[in-house]
PDB file of C-alpha atoms in Angstrom:
ATOM      1  CA  MET A 106     -13.249  -8.958  19.983  1.00 89.00           C
ATOM      2  CA  ASN A 107     -16.118  -8.748  17.541  1.00 91.00           C
ATOM      3  CA  ARG A 108     -14.708  -8.798  13.974  1.00 92.00           C
ATOM      4  CA  TYR A 109     -16.845  -5.873  12.774  1.00 95.00           C
ATOM      5  CA  LEU A 110     -15.731  -3.674  15.666  1.00 96.00           C
ATOM      6  CA  ALA A 111     -12.142  -4.795  15.101  1.00 95.00           C
ATOM      7  CA  GLY A 112     -12.505  -3.881  11.414  1.00 95.00           C
ATOM      8  CA  ALA A 113     -13.875  -0.446  12.298  1.00 97.00           C
ATOM      9  CA  ILE A 114     -10.986   0.212  14.678  1.00 97.00           C
ATOM     10  CA  GLY A 115      -8.554  -1.076  12.045  1.00 97.00           C
ATOM     11  CA  GLY A 116     -10.096   1.211   9.417  1.00 98.00           C
ATOM     12  CA  LEU A 117      -9.951   4.205  11.723  1.00 98.00           C
ATOM     13  CA  LEU A 118      -6.321   3.606  12.701  1.00 98.00           C
ATOM     14  CA  ALA A 119      -5.211   2.745   9.155  1.00 98.00           C
ATOM     15  CA  THR A 120      -6.544   6.101   7.991  1.00 98.00           C
ATOM     16  CA  VAL A 121      -3.572   7.718   9.782  1.00 98.00           C
ATOM     17  CA  PRO A 122      -0.825   6.230   7.555  1.00 98.00           C
ATOM     18  CA  MET A 123      -3.136   6.596   4.565  1.00 98.00           C
ATOM     19  CA  THR A 124      -3.499  10.316   5.228  1.00 97.00           C
ATOM     20  CA  LEU A 125       0.235  10.761   5.784  1.00 97.00           C
ATOM     21  CA  ALA A 126       0.973   8.939   2.513  1.00 98.00           C
ATOM     22  CA  MET A 127      -1.680  11.024   0.756  1.00 97.00           C
ATOM     23  CA  GLU A 128      -0.051  14.259   1.911  1.00 96.00           C
ATOM     24  CA  ALA A 129       3.453  13.079   0.971  1.00 97.00           C
ATOM     25  CA  LEU A 130       2.397  11.932  -2.504  1.00 97.00           C
ATOM     26  CA  TYR A 131       0.316  15.076  -3.021  1.00 97.00           C
ATOM     27  CA  ARG A 132       3.456  17.211  -2.634  1.00 97.00           C
ATOM     28  CA  ARG A 133       5.036  15.232  -5.501  1.00 97.00           C
ATOM     29  CA  LEU A 134       2.217  15.953  -7.938  1.00 97.00           C
ATOM     30  CA  PRO A 135       2.832  18.452 -10.725  1.00 96.00           C
ATOM     31  CA  ARG A 136       1.714  21.909  -9.611  1.00 96.00           C
ATOM     32  CA  GLU A 137      -1.335  21.952 -11.908  1.00 95.00           C
ATOM     33  CA  GLU A 138      -2.597  18.700 -10.303  1.00 96.00           C
ATOM     34  CA  ARG A 139      -2.354  19.964  -6.718  1.00 95.00           C
ATOM     35  CA  TYR A 140      -5.990  20.903  -6.334  1.00 94.00           C
ATOM     36  CA  PRO A 141      -7.757  19.619  -3.188  1.00 94.00           C
ATOM     37  CA  LEU A 142      -7.633  15.891  -2.558  1.00 94.00           C
ATOM     38  CA  PRO A 143     -10.845  13.828  -2.680  1.00 94.00           C
ATOM     39  CA  PRO A 144     -11.673  13.907   1.050  1.00 94.00           C
ATOM     40  CA  ARG A 145     -11.753  17.707   0.885  1.00 95.00           C
ATOM     41  CA  GLU A 146     -13.447  17.774  -2.538  1.00 95.00           C
ATOM     42  CA  ILE A 147     -16.179  15.396  -1.372  1.00 96.00           C
ATOM     43  CA  THR A 148     -16.852  17.389   1.792  1.00 95.00           C
ATOM     44  CA  GLN A 149     -16.868  20.688  -0.099  1.00 94.00           C
ATOM     45  CA  ASN A 150     -19.201  19.377  -2.797  1.00 94.00           C
ATOM     46  CA  LEU A 151     -21.603  17.854  -0.255  1.00 94.00           C
ATOM     47  CA  LEU A 152     -21.689  21.127   1.699  1.00 93.00           C
ATOM     48  CA  GLN A 153     -22.525  22.974  -1.511  1.00 92.00           C
ATOM     49  CA  LYS A 154     -25.272  20.466  -2.373  1.00 90.00           C
ATOM     50  CA  VAL A 155     -27.004  21.035   0.967  1.00 91.00           C
ATOM     51  CA  GLU A 156     -26.306  24.790   0.773  1.00 88.00           C
ATOM     52  CA  ALA A 157     -24.313  24.733   4.015  1.00 89.00           C
ATOM     53  CA  ASP A 158     -20.957  25.836   2.608  1.00 83.00           C
ATOM     54  CA  ALA A 159     -21.365  29.450   3.740  1.00 86.00           C
ATOM     55  CA  LEU A 160     -22.104  28.329   7.312  1.00 89.00           C
ATOM     56  CA  LEU A 161     -18.556  27.078   7.898  1.00 90.00           C
ATOM     57  CA  ASP A 162     -15.244  28.858   7.917  1.00 91.00           C
ATOM     58  CA  GLU A 163     -12.064  27.358   6.429  1.00 91.00           C
ATOM     59  CA  GLU A 164     -10.925  25.749   9.680  1.00 94.00           C
ATOM     60  CA  GLN A 165     -14.310  24.083  10.158  1.00 93.00           C
ATOM     61  CA  ARG A 166     -14.264  22.766   6.575  1.00 92.00           C
ATOM     62  CA  VAL A 167     -10.829  21.231   7.163  1.00 93.00           C
ATOM     63  CA  GLU A 168     -12.009  19.659  10.422  1.00 95.00           C
ATOM     64  CA  LEU A 169     -15.177  18.309   8.810  1.00 95.00           C
ATOM     65  CA  SER A 170     -13.117  16.871   5.940  1.00 96.00           C
ATOM     66  CA  LEU A 171     -10.861  15.040   8.414  1.00 96.00           C
ATOM     67  CA  VAL A 172     -13.746  13.759  10.535  1.00 97.00           C
ATOM     68  CA  SER A 173     -15.545  12.525   7.413  1.00 96.00           C
ATOM     69  CA  HIS A 174     -12.363  10.917   6.059  1.00 97.00           C
ATOM     70  CA  PHE A 175     -11.641   9.055   9.301  1.00 98.00           C
ATOM     71  CA  GLY A 176     -15.307   8.163   9.770  1.00 97.00           C
ATOM     72  CA  TYR A 177     -15.506   6.653   6.298  1.00 97.00           C
ATOM     73  CA  GLY A 178     -12.283   4.757   6.989  1.00 98.00           C
ATOM     74  CA  ALA A 179     -13.856   3.254  10.116  1.00 98.00           C
ATOM     75  CA  PHE A 180     -17.138   2.482   8.316  1.00 98.00           C
ATOM     76  CA  ALA A 181     -15.417   0.798   5.357  1.00 97.00           C
ATOM     77  CA  GLY A 182     -13.152  -1.106   7.748  1.00 97.00           C
ATOM     78  CA  ALA A 183     -16.172  -2.474   9.581  1.00 97.00           C
ATOM     79  CA  LEU A 184     -17.421  -3.979   6.305  1.00 95.00           C
ATOM     80  CA  TYR A 185     -14.452  -6.218   5.496  1.00 92.00           C
ATOM     81  CA  PRO A 186     -15.517  -9.141   7.739  1.00 91.00           C
ATOM     82  CA  ALA A 187     -18.725  -9.383   5.683  1.00 90.00           C
ATOM     83  CA  ALA A 188     -16.593 -10.102   2.607  1.00 85.00           C
ATOM     84  CA  CYS A 189     -14.327 -12.677   4.231  1.00 79.00           C
ATOM     85  CA  GLN A 190     -14.680 -14.486   7.541  1.00 73.00           C
ATOM     86  CA  ARG A 191     -11.126 -15.825   7.705  1.00 76.00           C
ATOM     87  CA  VAL A 192      -8.146 -13.938   6.372  1.00 78.00           C
ATOM     88  CA  ALA A 193      -5.006 -16.032   5.949  1.00 81.00           C
ATOM     89  CA  HIS A 194      -2.847 -13.213   4.544  1.00 89.00           C
ATOM     90  CA  PRO A 195      -4.158  -9.905   5.949  1.00 88.00           C
ATOM     91  CA  LEU A 196      -1.719  -7.630   4.116  1.00 90.00           C
ATOM     92  CA  VAL A 197      -2.441  -9.192   0.722  1.00 91.00           C
ATOM     93  CA  TYR A 198      -6.192  -9.429   1.277  1.00 92.00           C
ATOM     94  CA  GLY A 199      -6.249  -5.963   2.820  1.00 94.00           C
ATOM     95  CA  SER A 200      -4.463  -4.366  -0.112  1.00 95.00           C
ATOM     96  CA  GLY A 201      -7.027  -5.833  -2.484  1.00 95.00           C
ATOM     97  CA  TYR A 202      -9.830  -4.779  -0.162  1.00 96.00           C
ATOM     98  CA  GLY A 203      -8.488  -1.216  -0.102  1.00 97.00           C
ATOM     99  CA  VAL A 204      -8.463  -1.008  -3.907  1.00 97.00           C
ATOM    100  CA  ALA A 205     -11.964  -2.529  -4.020  1.00 96.00           C
ATOM    101  CA  ILE A 206     -13.224   0.162  -1.629  1.00 97.00           C
ATOM    102  CA  TRP A 207     -11.558   2.827  -3.806  1.00 97.00           C
ATOM    103  CA  ALA A 208     -13.181   1.433  -6.969  1.00 97.00           C
ATOM    104  CA  ALA A 209     -16.627   1.004  -5.394  1.00 97.00           C
ATOM    105  CA  SER A 210     -16.493   4.534  -4.018  1.00 97.00           C
ATOM    106  CA  TYR A 211     -14.831   6.524  -6.775  1.00 97.00           C
ATOM    107  CA  PHE A 212     -16.350   4.648  -9.741  1.00 97.00           C
ATOM    108  CA  GLY A 213     -19.578   3.859  -7.880  1.00 97.00           C
ATOM    109  CA  TRP A 214     -21.548   5.851  -5.352  1.00 96.00           C
ATOM    110  CA  ILE A 215     -19.518   9.090  -5.497  1.00 96.00           C
ATOM    111  CA  PRO A 216     -20.096   9.764  -9.220  1.00 97.00           C
ATOM    112  CA  ALA A 217     -23.598   8.224  -9.041  1.00 97.00           C
ATOM    113  CA  LEU A 218     -24.552  10.907  -6.497  1.00 95.00           C
ATOM    114  CA  HIS A 219     -22.823  13.576  -8.630  1.00 95.00           C
ATOM    115  CA  ILE A 220     -20.327  14.381  -5.890  1.00 95.00           C
ATOM    116  CA  LEU A 221     -17.173  13.944  -8.008  1.00 95.00           C
ATOM    117  CA  PRO A 222     -16.532  12.767 -11.553  1.00 96.00           C
ATOM    118  CA  PRO A 223     -15.119   9.223 -11.846  1.00 96.00           C
ATOM    119  CA  PRO A 224     -11.327   8.757 -11.609  1.00 95.00           C
ATOM    120  CA  ASN A 225     -10.885   8.337 -15.352  1.00 95.00           C
ATOM    121  CA  ARG A 226     -11.771  12.053 -15.635  1.00 95.00           C
ATOM    122  CA  HIS A 227      -8.923  13.038 -13.273  1.00 93.00           C
ATOM    123  CA  PRO A 228      -5.183  13.089 -14.075  1.00 95.00           C
ATOM    124  CA  ALA A 229      -3.423   9.707 -14.028  1.00 96.00           C
ATOM    125  CA  ASN A 230      -1.040  10.867 -11.286  1.00 97.00           C
ATOM    126  CA  ARG A 231      -3.948  11.550  -8.959  1.00 96.00           C
ATOM    127  CA  ARG A 232      -5.482   8.134  -9.735  1.00 96.00           C
ATOM    128  CA  ARG A 233      -2.158   6.468  -8.915  1.00 97.00           C
ATOM    129  CA  LEU A 234      -1.932   8.463  -5.686  1.00 97.00           C
ATOM    130  CA  MET A 235      -5.418   7.361  -4.629  1.00 97.00           C
ATOM    131  CA  ILE A 236      -4.789   3.710  -5.489  1.00 98.00           C
ATOM    132  CA  ALA A 237      -1.493   3.740  -3.580  1.00 98.00           C
ATOM    133  CA  VAL A 238      -3.029   5.216  -0.433  1.00 98.00           C
ATOM    134  CA  HIS A 239      -5.920   2.752  -0.581  1.00 98.00           C
ATOM    135  CA  LEU A 240      -3.386  -0.092  -0.739  1.00 98.00           C
ATOM    136  CA  VAL A 241      -1.868   1.330   2.455  1.00 98.00           C
ATOM    137  CA  TRP A 242      -5.258   1.797   4.087  1.00 98.00           C
ATOM    138  CA  GLY A 243      -6.529  -1.665   3.155  1.00 97.00           C
ATOM    139  CA  ALA A 244      -3.416  -3.498   4.310  1.00 96.00           C
ATOM    140  CA  GLY A 245      -3.412  -1.599   7.593  1.00 97.00           C
ATOM    141  CA  THR A 246      -7.143  -2.024   8.148  1.00 96.00           C
ATOM    142  CA  VAL A 247      -7.206  -5.773   7.739  1.00 95.00           C
ATOM    143  CA  TRP A 248      -3.917  -6.379   9.560  1.00 95.00           C
ATOM    144  CA  ILE A 249      -5.008  -4.314  12.579  1.00 96.00           C
ATOM    145  CA  GLY A 250      -8.517  -5.731  12.447  1.00 94.00           C
ATOM    146  CA  GLU A 251      -7.280  -9.313  12.347  1.00 92.00           C
ATOM    147  CA  CYS A 252      -4.831  -8.688  15.181  1.00 92.00           C
ATOM    148  CA  LEU A 253      -7.619  -7.251  17.324  1.00 94.00           C
ATOM    149  CA  ALA A 254     -10.198  -9.889  16.402  1.00 90.00           C
ATOM    150  CA  ASN A 255      -7.851 -12.794  17.012  1.00 85.00           C
ATOM    151  CA  ARG A 256      -6.143 -11.671  20.201  1.00 74.00           C
ATOM    152  CA  ARG A 257      -6.796 -13.657  23.288  1.00 57.00           C
ATOM    153  CA  ASP A 258      -7.848 -11.703  26.303  1.00 51.00           C
ATOM    154  CA  ALA A 259      -5.192 -11.845  28.978  1.00 42.00           C
ATOM    155  CA  PRO A 260      -6.193 -13.699  32.124  1.00 46.00           C
ATOM    156  CA  PRO A 261      -7.327 -11.402  34.916  1.00 49.00           C
ATOM    157  CA  ARG A 262      -4.513 -10.107  37.069  1.00 49.00           C
ATOM    158  CA  GLN A 263      -4.467 -11.517  40.552  1.00 50.00           C
ATOM    159  CA  ARG A 264      -4.433  -9.132  43.435  1.00 50.00           C
ATOM    160  CA  LEU A 265      -1.570  -9.251  45.853  1.00 53.00           C
ATOM    161  CA  ASP A 266      -2.973  -8.881  49.341  1.00 50.00           C
TER     162      ASP A 266
END
């Protein structure tokens, strides 16, 4: 399978455990730090920027947040083969890749576009939560992507006539 497609599928699928970990860790935050998580904040802020917030109800905002979150996971997963053509240790490389995606996003384009302030302006517990879930996402993305990219297609099944 094409490595970029495999990376996209890996990123999409790895967003599931990432999201589950995000929800579990969110419940452990102190009450005053339990404001919406970044996928929801980003979606909400972008909707406000394009003056489309009033067009959606709460259920549609939640759905759009999830679609955006999983879509970005797939997009970022598709990029990892550009950084490394051969991955000897997918879980180790993937964890680092996940943190690199977090840093490039949350210290880079997200604050540059005035969508969210950088992580150093959020509570430390929330930064730790986001780093932890990006470790999960990155490890899962690269492991799944490498498994898919390196699998051998099974020989065609023979018909029994």
